[in-house]
Coordinates of C-alpha atoms (C1' of nucleotides) in Angstrom, one line a residue:
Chain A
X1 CA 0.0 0.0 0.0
X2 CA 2.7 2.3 0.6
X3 CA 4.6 1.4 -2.8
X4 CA 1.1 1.8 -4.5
X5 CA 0.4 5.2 -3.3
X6 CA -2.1 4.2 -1.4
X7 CA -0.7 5.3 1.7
X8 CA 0.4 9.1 1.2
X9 CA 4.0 9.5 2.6
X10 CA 3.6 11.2 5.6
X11 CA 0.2 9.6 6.4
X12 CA -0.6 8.1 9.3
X13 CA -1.3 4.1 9.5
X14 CA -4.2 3.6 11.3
X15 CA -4.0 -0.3 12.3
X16 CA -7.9 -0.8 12.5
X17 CA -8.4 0.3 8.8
X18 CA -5.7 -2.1 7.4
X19 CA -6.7 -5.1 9.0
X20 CA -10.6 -4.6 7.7
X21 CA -8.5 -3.9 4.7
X22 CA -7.5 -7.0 4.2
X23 CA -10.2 -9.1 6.1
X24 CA -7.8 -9.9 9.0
X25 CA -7.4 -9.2 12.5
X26 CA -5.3 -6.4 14.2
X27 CA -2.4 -8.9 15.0
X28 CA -1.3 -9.7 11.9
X29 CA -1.1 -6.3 10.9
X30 CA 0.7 -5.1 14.0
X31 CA 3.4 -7.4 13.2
X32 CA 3.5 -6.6 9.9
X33 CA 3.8 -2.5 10.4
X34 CA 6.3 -3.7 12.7
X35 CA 8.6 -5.0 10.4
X36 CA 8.2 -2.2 7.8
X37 CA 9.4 0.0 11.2
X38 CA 12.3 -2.1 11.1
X39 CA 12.7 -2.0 7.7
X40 CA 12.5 2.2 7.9
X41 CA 9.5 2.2 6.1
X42 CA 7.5 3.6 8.7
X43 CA 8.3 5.4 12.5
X44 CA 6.2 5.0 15.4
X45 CA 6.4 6.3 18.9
X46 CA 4.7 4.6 21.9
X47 CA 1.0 5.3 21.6
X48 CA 1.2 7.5 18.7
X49 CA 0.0 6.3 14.9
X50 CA 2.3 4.9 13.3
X51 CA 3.5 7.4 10.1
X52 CA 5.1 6.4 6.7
X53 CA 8.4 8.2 6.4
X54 CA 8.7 11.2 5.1
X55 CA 11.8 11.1 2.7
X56 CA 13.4 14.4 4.0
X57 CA 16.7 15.1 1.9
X58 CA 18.7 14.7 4.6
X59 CA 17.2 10.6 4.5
X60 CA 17.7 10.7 1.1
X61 CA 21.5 11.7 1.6
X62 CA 22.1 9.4 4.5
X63 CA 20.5 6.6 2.6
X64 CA 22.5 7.2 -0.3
X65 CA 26.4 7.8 1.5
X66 CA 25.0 4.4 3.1
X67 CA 24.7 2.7 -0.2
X68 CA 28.3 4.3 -1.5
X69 CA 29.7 2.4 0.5
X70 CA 28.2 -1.0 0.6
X71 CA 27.6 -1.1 -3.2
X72 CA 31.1 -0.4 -3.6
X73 CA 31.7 -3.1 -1.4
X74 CA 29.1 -5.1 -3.1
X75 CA 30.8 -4.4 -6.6
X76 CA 34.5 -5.5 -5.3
X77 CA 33.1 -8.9 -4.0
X78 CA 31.3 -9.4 -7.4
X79 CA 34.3 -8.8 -9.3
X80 CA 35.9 -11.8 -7.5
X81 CA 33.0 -13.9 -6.7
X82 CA 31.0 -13.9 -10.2
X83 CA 31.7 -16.1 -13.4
X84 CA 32.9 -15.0 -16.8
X85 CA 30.3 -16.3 -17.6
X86 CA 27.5 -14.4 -15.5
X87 CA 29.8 -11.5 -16.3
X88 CA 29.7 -11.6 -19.9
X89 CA 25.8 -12.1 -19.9
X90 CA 25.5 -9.1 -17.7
X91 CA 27.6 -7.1 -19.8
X92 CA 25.1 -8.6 -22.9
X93 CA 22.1 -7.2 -20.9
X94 CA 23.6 -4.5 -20.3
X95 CA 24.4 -3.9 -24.0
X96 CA 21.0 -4.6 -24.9
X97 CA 19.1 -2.2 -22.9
X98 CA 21.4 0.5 -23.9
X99 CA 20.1 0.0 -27.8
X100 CA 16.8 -1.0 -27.4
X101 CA 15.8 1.3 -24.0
X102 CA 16.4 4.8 -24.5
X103 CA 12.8 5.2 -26.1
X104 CA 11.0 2.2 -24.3
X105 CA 12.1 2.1 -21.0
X106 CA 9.5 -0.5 -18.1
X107 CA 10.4 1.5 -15.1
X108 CA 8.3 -1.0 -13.2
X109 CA 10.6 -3.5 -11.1
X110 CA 13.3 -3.0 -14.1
X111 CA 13.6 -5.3 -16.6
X112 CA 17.5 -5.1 -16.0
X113 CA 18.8 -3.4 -12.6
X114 CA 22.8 -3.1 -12.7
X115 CA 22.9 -2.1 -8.9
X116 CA 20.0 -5.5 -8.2
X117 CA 22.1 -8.0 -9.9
X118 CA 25.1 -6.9 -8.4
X119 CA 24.0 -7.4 -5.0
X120 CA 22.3 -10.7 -5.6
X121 CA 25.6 -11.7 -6.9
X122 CA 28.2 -10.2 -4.6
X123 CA 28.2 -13.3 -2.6
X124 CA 27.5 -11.6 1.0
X125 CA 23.9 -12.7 1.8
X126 CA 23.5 -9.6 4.5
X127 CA 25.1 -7.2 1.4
X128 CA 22.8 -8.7 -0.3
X129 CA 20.0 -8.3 1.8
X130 CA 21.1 -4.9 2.9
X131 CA 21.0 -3.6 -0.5
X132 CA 17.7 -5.6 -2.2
X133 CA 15.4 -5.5 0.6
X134 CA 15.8 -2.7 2.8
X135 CA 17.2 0.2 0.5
X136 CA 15.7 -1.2 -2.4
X137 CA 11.9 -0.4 -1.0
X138 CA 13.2 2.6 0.1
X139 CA 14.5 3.6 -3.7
X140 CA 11.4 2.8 -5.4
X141 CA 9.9 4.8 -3.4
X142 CA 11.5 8.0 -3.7
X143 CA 11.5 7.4 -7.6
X144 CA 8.0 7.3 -7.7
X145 CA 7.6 10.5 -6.2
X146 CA 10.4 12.5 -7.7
X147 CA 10.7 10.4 -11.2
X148 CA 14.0 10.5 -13.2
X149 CA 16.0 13.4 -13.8
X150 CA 17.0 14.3 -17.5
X151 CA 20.0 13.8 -19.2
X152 CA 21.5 12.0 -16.3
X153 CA 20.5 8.3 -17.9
X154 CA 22.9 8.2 -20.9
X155 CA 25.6 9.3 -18.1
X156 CA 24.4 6.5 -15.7
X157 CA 24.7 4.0 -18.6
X158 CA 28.1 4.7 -19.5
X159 CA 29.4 4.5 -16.0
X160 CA 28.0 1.5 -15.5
X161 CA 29.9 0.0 -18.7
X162 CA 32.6 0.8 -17.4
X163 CA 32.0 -0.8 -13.9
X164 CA 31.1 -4.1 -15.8
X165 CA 34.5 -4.2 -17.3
X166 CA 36.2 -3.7 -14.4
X167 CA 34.6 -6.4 -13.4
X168 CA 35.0 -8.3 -16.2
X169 CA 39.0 -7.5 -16.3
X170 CA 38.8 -8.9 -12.3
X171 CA 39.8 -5.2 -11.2
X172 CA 38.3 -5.3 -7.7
X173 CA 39.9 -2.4 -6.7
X174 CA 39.0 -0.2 -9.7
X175 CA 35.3 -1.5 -10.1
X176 CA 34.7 -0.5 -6.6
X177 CA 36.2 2.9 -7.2
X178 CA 34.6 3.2 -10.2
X179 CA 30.6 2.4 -8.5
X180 CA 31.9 5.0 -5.3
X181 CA 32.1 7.6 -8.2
X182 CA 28.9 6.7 -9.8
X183 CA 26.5 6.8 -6.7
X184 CA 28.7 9.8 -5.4
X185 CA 27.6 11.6 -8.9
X186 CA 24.0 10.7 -8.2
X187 CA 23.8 11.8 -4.7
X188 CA 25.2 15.4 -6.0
X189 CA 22.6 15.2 -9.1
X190 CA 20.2 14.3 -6.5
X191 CA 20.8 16.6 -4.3
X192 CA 20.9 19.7 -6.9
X193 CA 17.6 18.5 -8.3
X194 CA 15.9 18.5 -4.5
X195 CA 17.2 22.3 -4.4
X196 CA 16.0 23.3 -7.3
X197 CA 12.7 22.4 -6.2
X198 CA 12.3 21.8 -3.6
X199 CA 9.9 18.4 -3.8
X200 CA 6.8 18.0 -1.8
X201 CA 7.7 15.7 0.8
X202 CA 6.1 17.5 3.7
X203 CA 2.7 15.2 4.0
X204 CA 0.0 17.9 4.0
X205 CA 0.1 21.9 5.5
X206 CA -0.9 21.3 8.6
X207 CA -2.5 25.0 8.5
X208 CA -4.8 24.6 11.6
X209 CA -7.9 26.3 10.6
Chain B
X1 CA 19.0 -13.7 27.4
X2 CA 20.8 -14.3 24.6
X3 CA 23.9 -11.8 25.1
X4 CA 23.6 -13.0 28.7
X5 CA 24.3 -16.8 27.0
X6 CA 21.1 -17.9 29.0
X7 CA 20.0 -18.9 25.1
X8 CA 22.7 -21.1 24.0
X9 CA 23.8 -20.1 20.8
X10 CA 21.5 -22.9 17.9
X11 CA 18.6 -23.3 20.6
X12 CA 15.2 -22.5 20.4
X13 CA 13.0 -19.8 21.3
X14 CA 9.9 -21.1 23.3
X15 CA 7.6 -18.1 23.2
X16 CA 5.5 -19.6 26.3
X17 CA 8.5 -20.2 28.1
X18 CA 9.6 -16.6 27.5
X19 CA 6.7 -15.3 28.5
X20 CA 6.5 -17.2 31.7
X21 CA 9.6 -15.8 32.3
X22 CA 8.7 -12.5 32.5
X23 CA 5.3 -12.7 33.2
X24 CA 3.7 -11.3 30.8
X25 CA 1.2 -12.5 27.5
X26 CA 2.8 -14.1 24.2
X27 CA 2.2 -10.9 22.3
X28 CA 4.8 -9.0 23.4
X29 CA 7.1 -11.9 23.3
X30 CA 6.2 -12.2 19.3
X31 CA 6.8 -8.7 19.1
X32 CA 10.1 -8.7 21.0
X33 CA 11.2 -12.2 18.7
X34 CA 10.5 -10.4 15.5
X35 CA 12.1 -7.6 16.5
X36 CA 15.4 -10.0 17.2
X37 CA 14.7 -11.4 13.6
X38 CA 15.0 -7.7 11.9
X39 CA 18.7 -7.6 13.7
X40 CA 19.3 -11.2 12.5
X41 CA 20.2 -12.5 15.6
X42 CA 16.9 -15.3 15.6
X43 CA 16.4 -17.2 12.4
X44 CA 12.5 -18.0 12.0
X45 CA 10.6 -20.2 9.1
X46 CA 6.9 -20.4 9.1
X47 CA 5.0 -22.9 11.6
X48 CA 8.7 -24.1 12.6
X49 CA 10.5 -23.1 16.0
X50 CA 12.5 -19.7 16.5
X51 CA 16.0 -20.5 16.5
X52 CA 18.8 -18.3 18.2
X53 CA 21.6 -17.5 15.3
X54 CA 24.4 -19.7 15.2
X55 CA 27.0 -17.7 13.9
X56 CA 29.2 -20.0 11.7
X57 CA 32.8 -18.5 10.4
X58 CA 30.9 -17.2 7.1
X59 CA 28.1 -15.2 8.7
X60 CA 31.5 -13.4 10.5
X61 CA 33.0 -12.8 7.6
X62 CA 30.2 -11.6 6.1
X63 CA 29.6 -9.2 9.0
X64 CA 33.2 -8.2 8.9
X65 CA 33.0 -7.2 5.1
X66 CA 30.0 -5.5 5.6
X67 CA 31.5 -3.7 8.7
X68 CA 34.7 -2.5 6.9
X69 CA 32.4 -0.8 4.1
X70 CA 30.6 1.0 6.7
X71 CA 32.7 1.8 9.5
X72 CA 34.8 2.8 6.8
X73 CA 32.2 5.3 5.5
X74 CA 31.8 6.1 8.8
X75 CA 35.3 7.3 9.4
X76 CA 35.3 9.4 6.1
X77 CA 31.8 11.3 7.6
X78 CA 33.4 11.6 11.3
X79 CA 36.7 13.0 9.8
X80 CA 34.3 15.8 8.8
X81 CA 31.3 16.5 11.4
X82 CA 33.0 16.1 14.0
X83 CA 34.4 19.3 15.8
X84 CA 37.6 19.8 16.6
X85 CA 37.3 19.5 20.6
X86 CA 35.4 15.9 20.0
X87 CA 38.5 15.2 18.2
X88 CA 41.3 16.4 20.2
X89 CA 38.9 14.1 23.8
X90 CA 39.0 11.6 21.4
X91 CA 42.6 11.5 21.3
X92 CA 42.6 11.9 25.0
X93 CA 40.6 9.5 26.1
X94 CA 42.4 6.7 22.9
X95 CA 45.6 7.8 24.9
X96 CA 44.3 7.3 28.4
X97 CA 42.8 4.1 27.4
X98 CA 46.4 2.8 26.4
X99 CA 48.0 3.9 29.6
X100 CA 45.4 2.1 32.2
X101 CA 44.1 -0.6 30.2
X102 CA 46.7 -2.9 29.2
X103 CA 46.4 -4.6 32.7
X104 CA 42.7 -3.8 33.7
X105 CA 40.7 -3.4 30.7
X106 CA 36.9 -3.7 31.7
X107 CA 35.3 -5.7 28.5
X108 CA 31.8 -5.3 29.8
X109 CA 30.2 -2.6 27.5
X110 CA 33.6 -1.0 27.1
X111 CA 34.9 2.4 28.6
X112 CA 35.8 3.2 25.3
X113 CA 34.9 2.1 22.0
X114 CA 36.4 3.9 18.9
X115 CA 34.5 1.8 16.3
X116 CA 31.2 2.8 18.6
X117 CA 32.9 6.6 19.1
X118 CA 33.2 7.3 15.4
X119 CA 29.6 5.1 14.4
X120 CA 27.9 7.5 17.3
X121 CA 29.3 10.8 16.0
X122 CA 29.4 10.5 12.1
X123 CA 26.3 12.2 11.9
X124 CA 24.5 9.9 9.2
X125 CA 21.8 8.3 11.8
X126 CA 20.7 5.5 9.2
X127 CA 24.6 4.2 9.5
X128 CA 25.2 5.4 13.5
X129 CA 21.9 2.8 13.3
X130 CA 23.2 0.1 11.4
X131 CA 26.2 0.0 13.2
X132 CA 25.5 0.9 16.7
X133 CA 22.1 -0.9 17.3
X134 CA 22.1 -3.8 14.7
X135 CA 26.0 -5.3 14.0
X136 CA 27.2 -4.5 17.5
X137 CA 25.0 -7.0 19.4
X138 CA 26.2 -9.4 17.1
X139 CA 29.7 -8.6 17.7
X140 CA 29.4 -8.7 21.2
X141 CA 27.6 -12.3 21.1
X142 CA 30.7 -13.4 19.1
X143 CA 33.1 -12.0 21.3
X144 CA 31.4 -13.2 24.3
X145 CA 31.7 -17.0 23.4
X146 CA 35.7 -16.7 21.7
X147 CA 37.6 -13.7 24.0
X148 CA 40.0 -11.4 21.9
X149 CA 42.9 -12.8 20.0
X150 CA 46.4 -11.8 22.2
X151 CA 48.8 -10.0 20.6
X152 CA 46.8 -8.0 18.4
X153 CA 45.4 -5.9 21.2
X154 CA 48.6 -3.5 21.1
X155 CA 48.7 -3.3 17.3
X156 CA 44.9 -2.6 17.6
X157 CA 45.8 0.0 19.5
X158 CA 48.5 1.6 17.1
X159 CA 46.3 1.2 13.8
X160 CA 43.5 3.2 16.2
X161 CA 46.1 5.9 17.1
X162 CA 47.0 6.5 13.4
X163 CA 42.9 6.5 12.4
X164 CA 42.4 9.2 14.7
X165 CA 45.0 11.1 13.9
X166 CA 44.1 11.4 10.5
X167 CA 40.6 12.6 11.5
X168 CA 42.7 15.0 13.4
X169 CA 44.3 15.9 10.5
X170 CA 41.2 16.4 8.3
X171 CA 42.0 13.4 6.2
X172 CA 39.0 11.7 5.3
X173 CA 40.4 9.4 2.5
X174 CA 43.4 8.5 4.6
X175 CA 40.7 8.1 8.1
X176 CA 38.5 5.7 5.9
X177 CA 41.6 3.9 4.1
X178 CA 43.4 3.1 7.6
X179 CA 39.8 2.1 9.1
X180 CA 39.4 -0.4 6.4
X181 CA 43.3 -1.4 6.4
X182 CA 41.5 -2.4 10.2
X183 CA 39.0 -4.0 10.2
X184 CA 40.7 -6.2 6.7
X185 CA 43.4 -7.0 9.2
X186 CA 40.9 -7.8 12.3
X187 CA 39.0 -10.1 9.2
X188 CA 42.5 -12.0 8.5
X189 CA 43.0 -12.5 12.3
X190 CA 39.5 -13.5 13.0
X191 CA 40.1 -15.9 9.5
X192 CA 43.1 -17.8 11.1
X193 CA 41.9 -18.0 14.7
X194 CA 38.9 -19.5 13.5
X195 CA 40.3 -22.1 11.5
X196 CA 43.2 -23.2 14.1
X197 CA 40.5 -24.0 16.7
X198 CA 37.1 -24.8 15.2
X199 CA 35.3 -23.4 17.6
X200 CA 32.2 -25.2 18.5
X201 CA 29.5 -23.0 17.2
X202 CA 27.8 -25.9 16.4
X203 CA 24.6 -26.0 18.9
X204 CA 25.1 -29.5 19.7
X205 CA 26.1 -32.5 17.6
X206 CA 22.9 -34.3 16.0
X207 CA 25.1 -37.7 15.6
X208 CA 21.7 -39.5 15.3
X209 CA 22.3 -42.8 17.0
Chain C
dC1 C1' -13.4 36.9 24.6
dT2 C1' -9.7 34.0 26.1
dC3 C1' -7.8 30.5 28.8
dG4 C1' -7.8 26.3 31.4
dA5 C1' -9.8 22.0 33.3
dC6 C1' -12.7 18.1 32.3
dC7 C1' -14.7 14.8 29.3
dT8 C1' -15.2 12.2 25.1
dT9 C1' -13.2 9.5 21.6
dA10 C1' -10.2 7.4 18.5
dG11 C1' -6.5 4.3 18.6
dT12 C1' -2.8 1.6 20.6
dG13 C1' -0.9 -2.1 24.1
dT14 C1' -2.0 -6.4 26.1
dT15 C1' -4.5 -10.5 27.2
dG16 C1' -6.5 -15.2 27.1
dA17 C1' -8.6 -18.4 24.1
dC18 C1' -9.1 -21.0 19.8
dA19 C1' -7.6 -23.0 15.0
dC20 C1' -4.0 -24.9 12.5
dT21 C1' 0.5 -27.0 11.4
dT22 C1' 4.4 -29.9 12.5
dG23 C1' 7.1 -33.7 14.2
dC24 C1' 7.0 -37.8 16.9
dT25 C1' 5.4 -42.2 18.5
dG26 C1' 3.1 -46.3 18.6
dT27 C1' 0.8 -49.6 16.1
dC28 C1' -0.4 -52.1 12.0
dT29 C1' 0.5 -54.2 7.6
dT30 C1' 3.4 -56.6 4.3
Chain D
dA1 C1' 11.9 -56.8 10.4
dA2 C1' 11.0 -52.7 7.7
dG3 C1' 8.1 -49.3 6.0
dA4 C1' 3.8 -46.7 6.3
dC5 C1' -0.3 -44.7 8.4
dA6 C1' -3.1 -42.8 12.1
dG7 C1' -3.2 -40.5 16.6
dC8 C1' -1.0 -37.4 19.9
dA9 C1' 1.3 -33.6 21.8
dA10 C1' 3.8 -29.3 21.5
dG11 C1' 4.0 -24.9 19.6
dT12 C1' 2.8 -21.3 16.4
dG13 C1' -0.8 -18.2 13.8
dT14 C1' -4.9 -15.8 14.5
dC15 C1' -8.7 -13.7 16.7
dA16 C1' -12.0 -10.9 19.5
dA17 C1' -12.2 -8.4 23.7
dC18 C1' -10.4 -5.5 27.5
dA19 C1' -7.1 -1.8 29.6
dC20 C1' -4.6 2.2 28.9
dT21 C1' -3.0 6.5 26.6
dA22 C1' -3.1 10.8 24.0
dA23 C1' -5.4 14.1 21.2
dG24 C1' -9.6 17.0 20.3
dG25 C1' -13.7 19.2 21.8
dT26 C1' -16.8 21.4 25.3
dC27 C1' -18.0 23.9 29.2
dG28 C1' -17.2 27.1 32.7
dA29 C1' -14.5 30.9 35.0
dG30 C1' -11.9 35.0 34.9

DNA sequence: CTCGACCTTAGTGTTGACACTTGCTGTCTT
DNA sequence: AAGACAGCAAGTGTCAACACTAAGGTCGAG
């Protein structure tokens, strides 16, 4: 519900509503709003409603100097632990989207995610679930709200060519150097688009009649 | 009861048990388990018995890998936020530390922590989390079970002297590099101890008769 | 007219009981 | 004697109801 919309981002989750939501009791639900809290997905102080996260730009930074360093990390274990020949089939999808996606891109779950496959393949199954579960959500998010910025996308494909044959020359060193520079460069692309303007995040004007 | 080792380290969680222990219902107990399996220190599968972690030599290394991304990122953001007085009682306290503690060294939450120091003050709360509240338990469960490796507590105590110094200095790349150099090192100890003594993580030897 | 205390109400925290699944054990069949 | 099937017990998943808390509204006093 809160990847759908449904929920707005700083809305409060009112427990009682959810479970009649989905035809179930409030226990299930509790449990489940408690793992989206661990997750981040949602904050909650003793008997207050629970809210959905609000995504302030300082999150957005934090969240993404977080995944600097672990998808660097997750790209030098890759580099090691992947095949030649998972390697040279990611470097063929790679190609691939390249010529046939600039027009007719599915933004929906990604037909072909450089930063998924490279954490389902670094090896590390906390990376791993670091990177795909609980940042992942978090991602989506955001991009729904905020879509893509322009210009930035041929950019982010060439970098990531680049990090692919690092890998595929078994660089470790350079093809986590080479991810730190490409998230880095997104955080500051981010972070001049949030400036520029300044993106509705607040949940509603509060404006107390 | 599980850093207190009153849960051996494979055995299972009985939620009536637990909540006989504490007098109180199962649902807080639920709550309190699930809560344990966000910070991956139960294991759970549907209908089947909670199980405390067991912490094999991969799930360390894993943690270790994951810890030198971070703390390393950590380092870098501490090397910048924090203020030059922090800095300069960091170095006093690092220095004190050496004096009295090579004797009497009080292990039990630790009167000084630089890893937890530098998590606590890098000023990215998503990482201070990750490190300070989720890996640390899990450090301390390990190191509660296989005491510290001798010999390395003095060179510990040299590669923390030169990390702090080049916070001191302003020096994030260097801070983060010698923070990685580290915990890499602490890895290849942890590697080799490990393997010399095949420590019985194992909760208890099935051997079915 | 404004401010503060009381009350109402929506919503969370907790409880005890019931339904369901799982693994074992004992017995039966081949 | 070995394998399989039914019954049993332990433990988890779920539910509806009760206790408690915090916010919002109302009434009265200054």
């Amino acid at each position: 519900m809160i990847l759908e919309g449904e929920l707005p981002l700083g809305g409060v989750v009112n427990e009682v509503v959810i479970a009649q939501r989905f035809n179930v009791s409030r226990g299930p639900v509790r449990e489940a709003v408690q793992r989206l809290q661990g997750l981040r997905l949602v904050t909650r102080e003793p008997y207050m409603r629970a809210r959905v996260v609000s995504l302030s730009t300082r999150d957005l930074v934090e969240i993404f100097q977080l995944r600097e360093a672990v998808e660097g990390m997750a790209c030098r274990l890759a580099a090691d632990a992947m095949s030649d020949e998972a390697l040279a089939a990611l470097m063929k999808e790679l190609e691939e989207t390249r010529r046939a996606g600039l027009n007719a891109y599915q933004p929906e779950g990604g037909p072909f995610d450089l930063h998924q496959r490279i954490a389902l393949a670094c090896g590390n199954e906390r990376i791993r679930h670091l990177l795909a579960e609980e940042l992942y959500h978090l991602l989506r998010l955001y991009r729904r709200r905020s879509g893509a910025m322009p210009g930035r996308r041929e950019q982010a494909f060439d970098e990531h060519w680049q990090i692919v044959r690092a890998m595929f020359n078994r660089d470790p060193d350079l093809a986590e150097s080479l991810m730190r520079s490409h998230i880095s460069r997104a955080t500051a692309a981010l972070i001049a688009s949030m400036e520029r303007k300044e993106v509705s995040t607040e949940p509603e004007a509060p404006d107390a009649a």
